[in-house]
Amino acid sequence: MSDFLDRSAKIHLLKEPVVKRLCELLDRSSSKGWRRLGEIVISDRRFKVSSDDMEMCSLTVLKLEGSPSRMLLRLMGDRGCTVGHLTDYLHALGNAEALHCLKPSALQVLIQPQSVALVSGHNLRLSCHAVGKSPVQYQWFKTKEEVPNSSCPDLVISPVQQKDAGFYICRVNCGDSFEFSQWAQVDVLNVAMSYAPGHSYQSLEGRMKLVIQPQPQRLYVGDALQLECGAVGRPIPRYQWHRNGAPVPNGTKRKLTVPHVMQDHGGRYRCEISSSSSERLWTNEVDVAVVDVYAIGGASSELFLNSIPEKLYATDKVALLIGNLSYQNHPQLKAPMVDVYDLTNLLRQLNFKVVSLLDLTESEMRNAVDEFLLLLHKGVYGLLYYAGHGYENYGNSFMVPVDAPNPYRSANCLCVQSILKLMQEKETGLNVFLLDMCRKRNIHDDSTPNVVLRVTANIVFGYATCQDAEAFELSSSGFTNGVFVKFLKKRLLDDEKITVVLDRVAEDMGQFNATKGKQALEIRSSLSERRALTDAIMPSDNVAHAHSRQWAKAHELPETMCLNFDCGARIKLGFAAEFSNVLVIYTYIIKKPEEMSFCQAHVTDFSQDLDVDPKEMNRETPEETGIYLLSSSLPQHCLYTRLSSLQKLKEELVFTVCLQGTFAAMADDPVHWTKSINIGKPLIARLDLHRAMRRNSCLQTCLMPHSPSHSPCHSPGPDHCHLLYGSHYAQDHSRLSPQHHYLEVGDSAPGAMGGSFYENLSQCRYDPMYDSGGGLSSSPGRLSIPIEASDDITELQTVFINSLHLQQQ
């Protein structure tokens, strides 16, 4: 342990008790006080403290409890002075007592417990880690009472209950010295189990998750109003209720209570939920109707209350989100990953059980649909979102798996209407399909669809584009949404009928100059009731609890682990989920022995099922290992590893944690310690989507009755297809290669940040096939599906660049 605090730390990072004691000593000393310190600082011209500044410091004595020393330290800190500089100045000043303030105590709390909000029934973990010159002991307290059996750095309560809510603190002892940690508040939310399986509450160190929505109220004057909302996360969220758009005075708690309402308490209420990281969420807006029974009479008041439309409910909400981007035989996509991630977070705020999956093969997609169907029953709201390559024949939409051959047909793909037929058999309350793919006809698929659907008034299709047209994604150096989700995510939380929401998305897309005349949202609906994605959940008696529990297990993260090694080092092994089939593992050194000059922990020896690239493991930043979307939610100063395609895992996930350390006494030769870790089957791996397709699965219904049973590569394509690029025939292979799959419309946008702005419009979700020779051909196995001819690329370039300029203004 160093004799002094970190010399590179800025002065303003000193803890308040240290600053307070230091100011007291400097204020009261005449010969070795703040004035003499100021003279020394003035002589060091690096920080440009002047005599005028000293005069300003002296005037602070005129203020109540004013401190010239505090003002001087603040000036020094603002001008870049560090603890090291201050230590040198105090040495020159000869004030040993003040210098002693900068020495670390014999006991230091390095990791403070953090306030957290979580759901009843889950696991609570509060951590406090300290270092001292001798062994450290811990004791946890809840308010003033000792917590039984809590003498470890980590306080774990499993499962946590509402009675466990409150304030916690840890006392740390080291010999005769002791320190208290900071207080940590624990808020325990009571959420119906019908919601819990869809939400793992796994990233408490990351983004907030909205888990309780307020409900509409119909009250008489004098009744009690109680509105409740809730979010989970670490640190604990903050709340501010709003009525008719204005903040409610003193409405800063999860529960808004008015003991005796008056008519002017009626209106539309919603709550703004925020965190210390400036993240904000809004709840649904709900109506509170208040009627004066004496003013309009008893019978009339009943009539008034009954005239308010009854709120529709779902018995549950289930969503399956699939994003295919890493195609084996077709152009790669980028936007589906971002689109699925954003929609996952939004749907979870609406209390959907969500499973989000990337890059599924045909068998994995069919098995995922089977698991999705198992969660559906009477009254459930079912939502399917798909982003990737696709096509449409005879009004039936087909989703293309990542392992689809070139060319592909219905036998290699999943028919959306066949999935709808199976959903109808479950007597669902609402069926929503959001298809973010192209809808061009597949000329290699000559099968005749034979899907007979029931007539039900609860079906909504939202197509990202019109029939026989492409869907676009905006491509840039970073990660961006496709055009559809770019506008959908702004409207998805609106408390409106789902068709109204989609109508507004269509209007927004229609104003986007970049795709005007190229892509337009198409809505097909038979929905007769005012059903919305924001509708509350009222579980029925026949909920399939067994399947819900299985789904819950498939979305639980492994518990964070603290590993102790024989050398005395301790590391934290943490987990986070980017998607239901993408696991992030991070390692962090909690304790390093003093005699060890270097210490690092990494993970290795993963199952070959996962095909992990060693070059992308144990990286110092999340982005280096491909973690782009979750990076801001992960703890810092760790080594990160991203495991994708968990659905391919056949056995329990066993890997090795390797600790590497060097000692100065051993000529810095590295020493290794290892531990084998078994975390079972994490996340979606528990559902065994890798298994062979069951004969009673959705396969039988998804396949068209007359689709070819032999390899699709033997079916010849039509001989009249030509591919146009711009206004000319494409004559060579290079012009049709994947790197030319983007329309070059943004070479250098004037006025863009950094001098240039590269953002292109990509015809992304419809396969541009090319032959392997020098020219185009319609022979078998070559040209599969042509893209639409584009005679007005120049016009599109101008429109898109202009739209970028408008966005930047």
PDB file of C-alpha atoms in Angstrom, residues 438-665:
ATOM      1  CA  CYS A 438     -37.874  -7.540 -48.443  1.00  0.00           C
ATOM      2  CA  ARG A 439     -41.025  -8.834 -50.147  1.00  0.00           C
ATOM      3  CA  LYS A 440     -39.817  -9.436 -53.686  1.00  0.00           C
ATOM      4  CA  ARG A 441     -40.994 -12.600 -55.399  1.00  0.00           C
ATOM      5  CA  ASN A 442     -38.648 -15.603 -55.352  1.00  0.00           C
ATOM      6  CA  ILE A 443     -38.535 -16.805 -58.943  1.00  0.00           C
ATOM      7  CA  HIS A 444     -36.941 -20.082 -57.839  1.00  0.00           C
ATOM      8  CA  ASP A 445     -39.849 -21.031 -55.604  1.00  0.00           C
ATOM      9  CA  ASP A 446     -42.730 -22.316 -57.693  1.00  0.00           C
ATOM     10  CA  SER A 447     -44.583 -23.953 -54.795  1.00  0.00           C
ATOM     11  CA  THR A 448     -48.262 -23.191 -54.357  1.00  0.00           C
ATOM     12  CA  PRO A 449     -49.140 -22.094 -50.796  1.00  0.00           C
ATOM     13  CA  ASN A 450     -51.948 -23.949 -49.114  1.00  0.00           C
ATOM     14  CA  VAL A 451     -52.284 -22.297 -45.696  1.00  0.00           C
ATOM     15  CA  VAL A 452     -55.903 -22.062 -44.569  1.00  0.00           C
ATOM     16  CA  LEU A 453     -56.334 -19.464 -41.810  1.00  0.00           C
ATOM     17  CA  ARG A 454     -59.305 -19.051 -39.514  1.00  0.00           C
ATOM     18  CA  VAL A 455     -61.294 -15.830 -39.605  1.00  0.00           C
ATOM     19  CA  THR A 456     -60.316 -14.002 -36.424  1.00  0.00           C
ATOM     20  CA  ALA A 457     -60.461 -10.294 -35.594  1.00  0.00           C
ATOM     21  CA  ASN A 458     -57.086 -10.121 -33.828  1.00  0.00           C
ATOM     22  CA  ILE A 459     -54.379 -10.217 -36.515  1.00  0.00           C
ATOM     23  CA  VAL A 460     -51.997  -7.360 -37.313  1.00  0.00           C
ATOM     24  CA  PHE A 461     -49.210  -7.446 -39.886  1.00  0.00           C
ATOM     25  CA  GLY A 462     -46.700  -4.613 -40.059  1.00  0.00           C
ATOM     26  CA  TYR A 463     -44.533  -5.000 -43.156  1.00  0.00           C
ATOM     27  CA  ALA A 464     -41.404  -2.848 -43.382  1.00  0.00           C
ATOM     28  CA  THR A 465     -42.080  -2.408 -47.094  1.00  0.00           C
ATOM     29  CA  CYS A 466     -44.786  -2.896 -49.687  1.00  0.00           C
ATOM     30  CA  GLN A 467     -45.420  -6.017 -51.687  1.00  0.00           C
ATOM     31  CA  ASP A 468     -42.779  -6.721 -54.354  1.00  0.00           C
ATOM     32  CA  ALA A 469     -40.426  -4.104 -52.858  1.00  0.00           C
ATOM     33  CA  GLU A 470     -37.191  -4.011 -50.856  1.00  0.00           C
ATOM     34  CA  ALA A 471     -36.545  -2.926 -47.290  1.00  0.00           C
ATOM     35  CA  PHE A 472     -33.545  -0.724 -46.575  1.00  0.00           C
ATOM     36  CA  GLU A 473     -31.056  -0.295 -43.780  1.00  0.00           C
ATOM     37  CA  LEU A 474     -28.923   2.771 -43.175  1.00  0.00           C
ATOM     38  CA  SER A 475     -25.299   1.733 -43.240  1.00  0.00           C
ATOM     39  CA  SER A 476     -22.525   3.751 -41.633  1.00  0.00           C
ATOM     40  CA  SER A 477     -19.221   3.216 -39.879  1.00  0.00           C
ATOM     41  CA  GLY A 478     -21.166   2.573 -36.678  1.00  0.00           C
ATOM     42  CA  PHE A 479     -24.245   0.560 -35.835  1.00  0.00           C
ATOM     43  CA  THR A 480     -27.614   1.985 -36.868  1.00  0.00           C
ATOM     44  CA  ASN A 481     -31.194   0.820 -37.140  1.00  0.00           C
ATOM     45  CA  GLY A 482     -32.938  -0.222 -40.292  1.00  0.00           C
ATOM     46  CA  VAL A 483     -35.414   2.318 -41.635  1.00  0.00           C
ATOM     47  CA  PHE A 484     -38.441   0.497 -40.167  1.00  0.00           C
ATOM     48  CA  VAL A 485     -37.140   0.274 -36.587  1.00  0.00           C
ATOM     49  CA  LYS A 486     -35.632   3.756 -36.782  1.00  0.00           C
ATOM     50  CA  PHE A 487     -39.224   5.061 -36.675  1.00  0.00           C
ATOM     51  CA  LEU A 488     -40.965   2.160 -34.931  1.00  0.00           C
ATOM     52  CA  LYS A 489     -38.943   2.531 -31.709  1.00  0.00           C
ATOM     53  CA  LYS A 490     -40.125   6.118 -31.319  1.00  0.00           C
ATOM     54  CA  ARG A 491     -43.789   5.012 -31.249  1.00  0.00           C
ATOM     55  CA  LEU A 492     -43.786   1.521 -29.763  1.00  0.00           C
ATOM     56  CA  LEU A 493     -44.471   2.640 -26.166  1.00  0.00           C
ATOM     57  CA  ASP A 494     -47.479   4.803 -27.148  1.00  0.00           C
ATOM     58  CA  ASP A 495     -50.651   3.809 -25.308  1.00  0.00           C
ATOM     59  CA  GLU A 496     -52.689   3.464 -28.492  1.00  0.00           C
ATOM     60  CA  LYS A 497     -54.287   0.698 -30.504  1.00  0.00           C
ATOM     61  CA  ILE A 498     -51.481  -1.173 -32.249  1.00  0.00           C
ATOM     62  CA  THR A 499     -52.816  -0.288 -35.703  1.00  0.00           C
ATOM     63  CA  VAL A 500     -52.838   3.406 -34.734  1.00  0.00           C
ATOM     64  CA  VAL A 501     -49.209   3.095 -33.644  1.00  0.00           C
ATOM     65  CA  LEU A 502     -48.268   1.517 -36.968  1.00  0.00           C
ATOM     66  CA  ASP A 503     -50.233   4.185 -38.869  1.00  0.00           C
ATOM     67  CA  ARG A 504     -48.140   6.851 -37.170  1.00  0.00           C
ATOM     68  CA  VAL A 505     -44.950   4.951 -37.958  1.00  0.00           C
ATOM     69  CA  ALA A 506     -46.045   4.838 -41.602  1.00  0.00           C
ATOM     70  CA  GLU A 507     -46.620   8.599 -41.553  1.00  0.00           C
ATOM     71  CA  ASP A 508     -43.168   9.182 -40.043  1.00  0.00           C
ATOM     72  CA  MET A 509     -41.509   6.938 -42.626  1.00  0.00           C
ATOM     73  CA  GLY A 510     -43.363   8.760 -45.364  1.00  0.00           C
ATOM     74  CA  GLN A 511     -41.627  11.997 -44.359  1.00  0.00           C
ATOM     75  CA  PHE A 512     -38.153  10.435 -44.584  1.00  0.00           C
ATOM     76  CA  ASN A 513     -36.731  11.783 -47.828  1.00  0.00           C
ATOM     77  CA  ALA A 514     -34.070   9.109 -48.127  1.00  0.00           C
ATOM     78  CA  THR A 515     -36.604   6.351 -48.768  1.00  0.00           C
ATOM     79  CA  LYS A 516     -39.576   8.306 -50.059  1.00  0.00           C
ATOM     80  CA  GLY A 517     -40.845   6.445 -53.099  1.00  0.00           C
ATOM     81  CA  LYS A 518     -38.581   3.499 -52.254  1.00  0.00           C
ATOM     82  CA  GLN A 519     -39.950   1.998 -49.062  1.00  0.00           C
ATOM     83  CA  ALA A 520     -43.335   2.415 -47.400  1.00  0.00           C
ATOM     84  CA  LEU A 521     -44.777   0.609 -44.391  1.00  0.00           C
ATOM     85  CA  GLU A 522     -47.723  -1.623 -45.243  1.00  0.00           C
ATOM     86  CA  ILE A 523     -50.283  -2.589 -42.582  1.00  0.00           C
ATOM     87  CA  ARG A 524     -52.727  -5.482 -42.868  1.00  0.00           C
ATOM     88  CA  SER A 525     -55.120  -5.943 -39.996  1.00  0.00           C
ATOM     89  CA  SER A 526     -58.333  -7.684 -38.973  1.00  0.00           C
ATOM     90  CA  LEU A 527     -58.235  -6.195 -35.457  1.00  0.00           C
ATOM     91  CA  SER A 528     -61.697  -5.106 -34.340  1.00  0.00           C
ATOM     92  CA  GLU A 529     -61.001  -4.196 -30.688  1.00  0.00           C
ATOM     93  CA  ARG A 530     -58.825  -1.416 -29.300  1.00  0.00           C
ATOM     94  CA  ARG A 531     -56.001  -3.725 -28.298  1.00  0.00           C
ATOM     95  CA  ALA A 532     -52.647  -2.147 -27.570  1.00  0.00           C
ATOM     96  CA  LEU A 533     -49.216  -3.458 -26.694  1.00  0.00           C
ATOM     97  CA  THR A 534     -49.491  -1.388 -23.510  1.00  0.00           C
ATOM     98  CA  ASP A 535     -52.515  -3.358 -22.232  1.00  0.00           C
ATOM     99  CA  ALA A 536     -52.111  -4.736 -18.718  1.00  0.00           C
ATOM    100  CA  ILE A 537     -51.709  -8.431 -17.938  1.00  0.00           C
ATOM    101  CA  MET A 538     -54.343 -10.333 -15.986  1.00  0.00           C
ATOM    102  CA  PRO A 539     -53.237 -13.986 -15.831  1.00  0.00           C
ATOM    103  CA  SER A 540     -55.945 -16.567 -16.351  1.00  0.00           C
ATOM    104  CA  ASP A 541     -56.361 -19.724 -14.287  1.00  0.00           C
ATOM    105  CA  ASN A 542     -55.062 -21.934 -17.060  1.00  0.00           C
ATOM    106  CA  VAL A 543     -51.694 -20.283 -17.531  1.00  0.00           C
ATOM    107  CA  ALA A 544     -49.091 -22.817 -18.628  1.00  0.00           C
ATOM    108  CA  HIS A 545     -46.954 -22.384 -15.516  1.00  0.00           C
ATOM    109  CA  ALA A 546     -44.558 -25.222 -16.365  1.00  0.00           C
ATOM    110  CA  HIS A 547     -43.647 -23.686 -19.709  1.00  0.00           C
ATOM    111  CA  SER A 548     -43.350 -20.239 -18.126  1.00  0.00           C
ATOM    112  CA  ARG A 549     -40.924 -21.592 -15.555  1.00  0.00           C
ATOM    113  CA  GLN A 550     -38.894 -23.233 -18.300  1.00  0.00           C
ATOM    114  CA  TRP A 551     -38.802 -19.949 -20.190  1.00  0.00           C
ATOM    115  CA  ALA A 552     -37.717 -18.174 -16.994  1.00  0.00           C
ATOM    116  CA  LYS A 553     -34.833 -20.582 -16.488  1.00  0.00           C
ATOM    117  CA  ALA A 554     -33.764 -20.008 -20.074  1.00  0.00           C
ATOM    118  CA  HIS A 555     -33.294 -16.311 -19.328  1.00  0.00           C
ATOM    119  CA  GLU A 556     -31.477 -16.423 -16.029  1.00  0.00           C
ATOM    120  CA  LEU A 557     -27.831 -15.482 -15.915  1.00  0.00           C
ATOM    121  CA  PRO A 558     -25.253 -17.424 -13.937  1.00  0.00           C
ATOM    122  CA  GLU A 559     -24.573 -15.908 -10.518  1.00  0.00           C
ATOM    123  CA  THR A 560     -21.615 -13.553 -10.227  1.00  0.00           C
ATOM    124  CA  MET A 561     -18.703 -15.406  -8.606  1.00  0.00           C
ATOM    125  CA  CYS A 562     -15.806 -14.342  -6.398  1.00  0.00           C
ATOM    126  CA  LEU A 563     -12.868 -16.716  -6.895  1.00  0.00           C
ATOM    127  CA  ASN A 564     -10.063 -17.000  -4.359  1.00  0.00           C
ATOM    128  CA  PHE A 565      -6.657 -18.294  -5.513  1.00  0.00           C
ATOM    129  CA  ASP A 566      -3.918 -19.850  -3.420  1.00  0.00           C
ATOM    130  CA  CYS A 567      -1.636 -16.872  -4.001  1.00  0.00           C
ATOM    131  CA  GLY A 568      -4.054 -14.640  -2.093  1.00  0.00           C
ATOM    132  CA  ALA A 569      -5.589 -12.961  -5.148  1.00  0.00           C
ATOM    133  CA  ARG A 570      -9.351 -12.651  -5.507  1.00  0.00           C
ATOM    134  CA  ILE A 571     -11.185 -12.043  -8.763  1.00  0.00           C
ATOM    135  CA  LYS A 572     -14.759 -11.292  -9.730  1.00  0.00           C
ATOM    136  CA  LEU A 573     -16.293 -13.361 -12.528  1.00  0.00           C
ATOM    137  CA  GLY A 574     -19.365 -11.596 -13.897  1.00  0.00           C
ATOM    138  CA  PHE A 575     -21.935 -12.282 -16.596  1.00  0.00           C
ATOM    139  CA  ALA A 576     -24.255 -10.196 -18.754  1.00  0.00           C
ATOM    140  CA  ALA A 577     -26.599 -11.003 -21.644  1.00  0.00           C
ATOM    141  CA  GLU A 578     -26.521  -8.997 -24.855  1.00  0.00           C
ATOM    142  CA  PHE A 579     -29.155 -11.253 -26.412  1.00  0.00           C
ATOM    143  CA  SER A 580     -30.860 -14.466 -25.326  1.00  0.00           C
ATOM    144  CA  ASN A 581     -28.139 -16.422 -27.139  1.00  0.00           C
ATOM    145  CA  VAL A 582     -25.187 -14.072 -26.537  1.00  0.00           C
ATOM    146  CA  LEU A 583     -23.373 -14.185 -23.183  1.00  0.00           C
ATOM    147  CA  VAL A 584     -20.738 -11.721 -22.007  1.00  0.00           C
ATOM    148  CA  ILE A 585     -18.165 -12.858 -19.432  1.00  0.00           C
ATOM    149  CA  TYR A 586     -15.931 -10.354 -17.662  1.00  0.00           C
ATOM    150  CA  THR A 587     -13.163 -10.749 -15.089  1.00  0.00           C
ATOM    151  CA  TYR A 588     -12.030  -8.150 -12.578  1.00  0.00           C
ATOM    152  CA  ILE A 589      -9.226  -8.214  -9.999  1.00  0.00           C
ATOM    153  CA  ILE A 590     -10.719  -7.475  -6.570  1.00  0.00           C
ATOM    154  CA  LYS A 591      -7.616  -8.145  -4.479  1.00  0.00           C
ATOM    155  CA  LYS A 592      -3.959  -8.360  -5.524  1.00  0.00           C
ATOM    156  CA  PRO A 593      -1.306  -9.429  -3.026  1.00  0.00           C
ATOM    157  CA  GLU A 594       1.158  -6.617  -2.249  1.00  0.00           C
ATOM    158  CA  GLU A 595       4.147  -8.735  -3.233  1.00  0.00           C
ATOM    159  CA  MET A 596       2.635  -9.374  -6.691  1.00  0.00           C
ATOM    160  CA  SER A 597       3.780  -6.827  -9.285  1.00  0.00           C
ATOM    161  CA  PHE A 598       1.271  -7.855 -11.961  1.00  0.00           C
ATOM    162  CA  CYS A 599      -2.000  -9.768 -11.862  1.00  0.00           C
ATOM    163  CA  GLN A 600      -4.520 -10.598 -14.596  1.00  0.00           C
ATOM    164  CA  ALA A 601      -7.334 -13.144 -14.968  1.00  0.00           C
ATOM    165  CA  HIS A 602      -8.606 -14.499 -18.260  1.00  0.00           C
ATOM    166  CA  VAL A 603     -11.013 -17.209 -19.420  1.00  0.00           C
ATOM    167  CA  THR A 604     -10.183 -20.016 -21.822  1.00  0.00           C
ATOM    168  CA  ASP A 605     -10.942 -23.613 -22.888  1.00  0.00           C
ATOM    169  CA  PHE A 606     -14.503 -23.138 -24.154  1.00  0.00           C
ATOM    170  CA  SER A 607     -16.587 -25.816 -25.824  1.00  0.00           C
ATOM    171  CA  GLN A 608     -15.956 -26.262 -29.542  1.00  0.00           C
ATOM    172  CA  ASP A 609     -19.725 -25.972 -30.058  1.00  0.00           C
ATOM    173  CA  LEU A 610     -19.378 -22.211 -29.606  1.00  0.00           C
ATOM    174  CA  ASP A 611     -16.547 -21.679 -32.110  1.00  0.00           C
ATOM    175  CA  VAL A 612     -14.982 -18.848 -30.067  1.00  0.00           C
ATOM    176  CA  ASP A 613     -12.150 -16.956 -31.749  1.00  0.00           C
ATOM    177  CA  PRO A 614      -9.241 -16.744 -29.238  1.00  0.00           C
ATOM    178  CA  LYS A 615      -8.211 -13.418 -30.770  1.00  0.00           C
ATOM    179  CA  GLU A 616     -11.504 -11.877 -29.642  1.00  0.00           C
ATOM    180  CA  MET A 617     -11.393 -13.182 -26.073  1.00  0.00           C
ATOM    181  CA  ASN A 618     -10.200 -11.426 -22.909  1.00  0.00           C
ATOM    182  CA  ARG A 619     -10.047  -7.972 -24.465  1.00  0.00           C
ATOM    183  CA  GLU A 620      -9.549  -4.795 -22.462  1.00  0.00           C
ATOM    184  CA  THR A 621     -12.564  -3.022 -23.976  1.00  0.00           C
ATOM    185  CA  PRO A 622     -15.982  -4.505 -24.801  1.00  0.00           C
ATOM    186  CA  GLU A 623     -15.805  -3.185 -28.361  1.00  0.00           C
ATOM    187  CA  GLU A 624     -12.657  -5.182 -29.115  1.00  0.00           C
ATOM    188  CA  THR A 625     -14.555  -8.432 -28.576  1.00  0.00           C
ATOM    189  CA  GLY A 626     -17.644  -7.332 -30.523  1.00  0.00           C
ATOM    190  CA  ILE A 627     -19.732  -6.047 -27.589  1.00  0.00           C
ATOM    191  CA  TYR A 628     -21.007  -2.792 -29.024  1.00  0.00           C
ATOM    192  CA  LEU A 629     -24.561  -2.462 -27.742  1.00  0.00           C
ATOM    193  CA  LEU A 630     -24.006  -3.469 -24.120  1.00  0.00           C
ATOM    194  CA  SER A 631     -20.637  -1.796 -23.597  1.00  0.00           C
ATOM    195  CA  SER A 632     -21.925   1.227 -21.656  1.00  0.00           C
ATOM    196  CA  SER A 633     -23.737  -1.061 -19.211  1.00  0.00           C
ATOM    197  CA  LEU A 634     -20.727  -3.182 -18.282  1.00  0.00           C
ATOM    198  CA  PRO A 635     -18.351  -2.495 -15.383  1.00  0.00           C
ATOM    199  CA  GLN A 636     -15.057  -0.906 -16.390  1.00  0.00           C
ATOM    200  CA  HIS A 637     -11.450  -2.067 -16.050  1.00  0.00           C
ATOM    201  CA  CYS A 638     -12.221  -5.719 -16.827  1.00  0.00           C
ATOM    202  CA  LEU A 639     -11.268  -8.277 -19.441  1.00  0.00           C
ATOM    203  CA  TYR A 640     -14.267  -9.087 -21.667  1.00  0.00           C
ATOM    204  CA  THR A 641     -15.261 -12.153 -23.684  1.00  0.00           C
ATOM    205  CA  ARG A 642     -18.353 -12.485 -25.882  1.00  0.00           C
ATOM    206  CA  LEU A 643     -19.900 -15.918 -26.447  1.00  0.00           C
ATOM    207  CA  SER A 644     -22.445 -15.991 -29.268  1.00  0.00           C
ATOM    208  CA  SER A 645     -24.629 -18.777 -30.666  1.00  0.00           C
ATOM    209  CA  LEU A 646     -25.364 -20.288 -27.257  1.00  0.00           C
ATOM    210  CA  GLN A 647     -28.181 -22.252 -28.907  1.00  0.00           C
ATOM    211  CA  LYS A 648     -25.505 -24.550 -30.367  1.00  0.00           C
ATOM    212  CA  LEU A 649     -24.246 -25.605 -26.928  1.00  0.00           C
ATOM    213  CA  LYS A 650     -24.947 -29.315 -26.449  1.00  0.00           C
ATOM    214  CA  GLU A 651     -23.414 -29.822 -22.992  1.00  0.00           C
ATOM    215  CA  GLU A 652     -23.018 -27.710 -19.879  1.00  0.00           C
ATOM    216  CA  LEU A 653     -20.663 -24.779 -20.344  1.00  0.00           C
ATOM    217  CA  VAL A 654     -17.364 -25.578 -18.628  1.00  0.00           C
ATOM    218  CA  PHE A 655     -14.358 -23.301 -18.998  1.00  0.00           C
ATOM    219  CA  THR A 656     -11.123 -22.392 -17.234  1.00  0.00           C
ATOM    220  CA  VAL A 657     -10.292 -19.208 -15.366  1.00  0.00           C
ATOM    221  CA  CYS A 658      -6.554 -18.642 -15.528  1.00  0.00           C
ATOM    222  CA  LEU A 659      -4.849 -16.226 -13.147  1.00  0.00           C
ATOM    223  CA  GLN A 660      -1.465 -14.977 -14.280  1.00  0.00           C
ATOM    224  CA  GLY A 661       0.791 -13.129 -11.871  1.00  0.00           C
ATOM    225  CA  THR A 662       4.374 -11.966 -11.574  1.00  0.00           C
ATOM    226  CA  PHE A 663       6.458 -11.355  -8.463  1.00  0.00           C
ATOM    227  CA  ALA A 664       9.386  -8.960  -8.228  1.00  0.00           C
ATOM    228  CA  ALA A 665      11.256 -11.529  -6.121  1.00  0.00           C
TER     229      ALA A 665
END
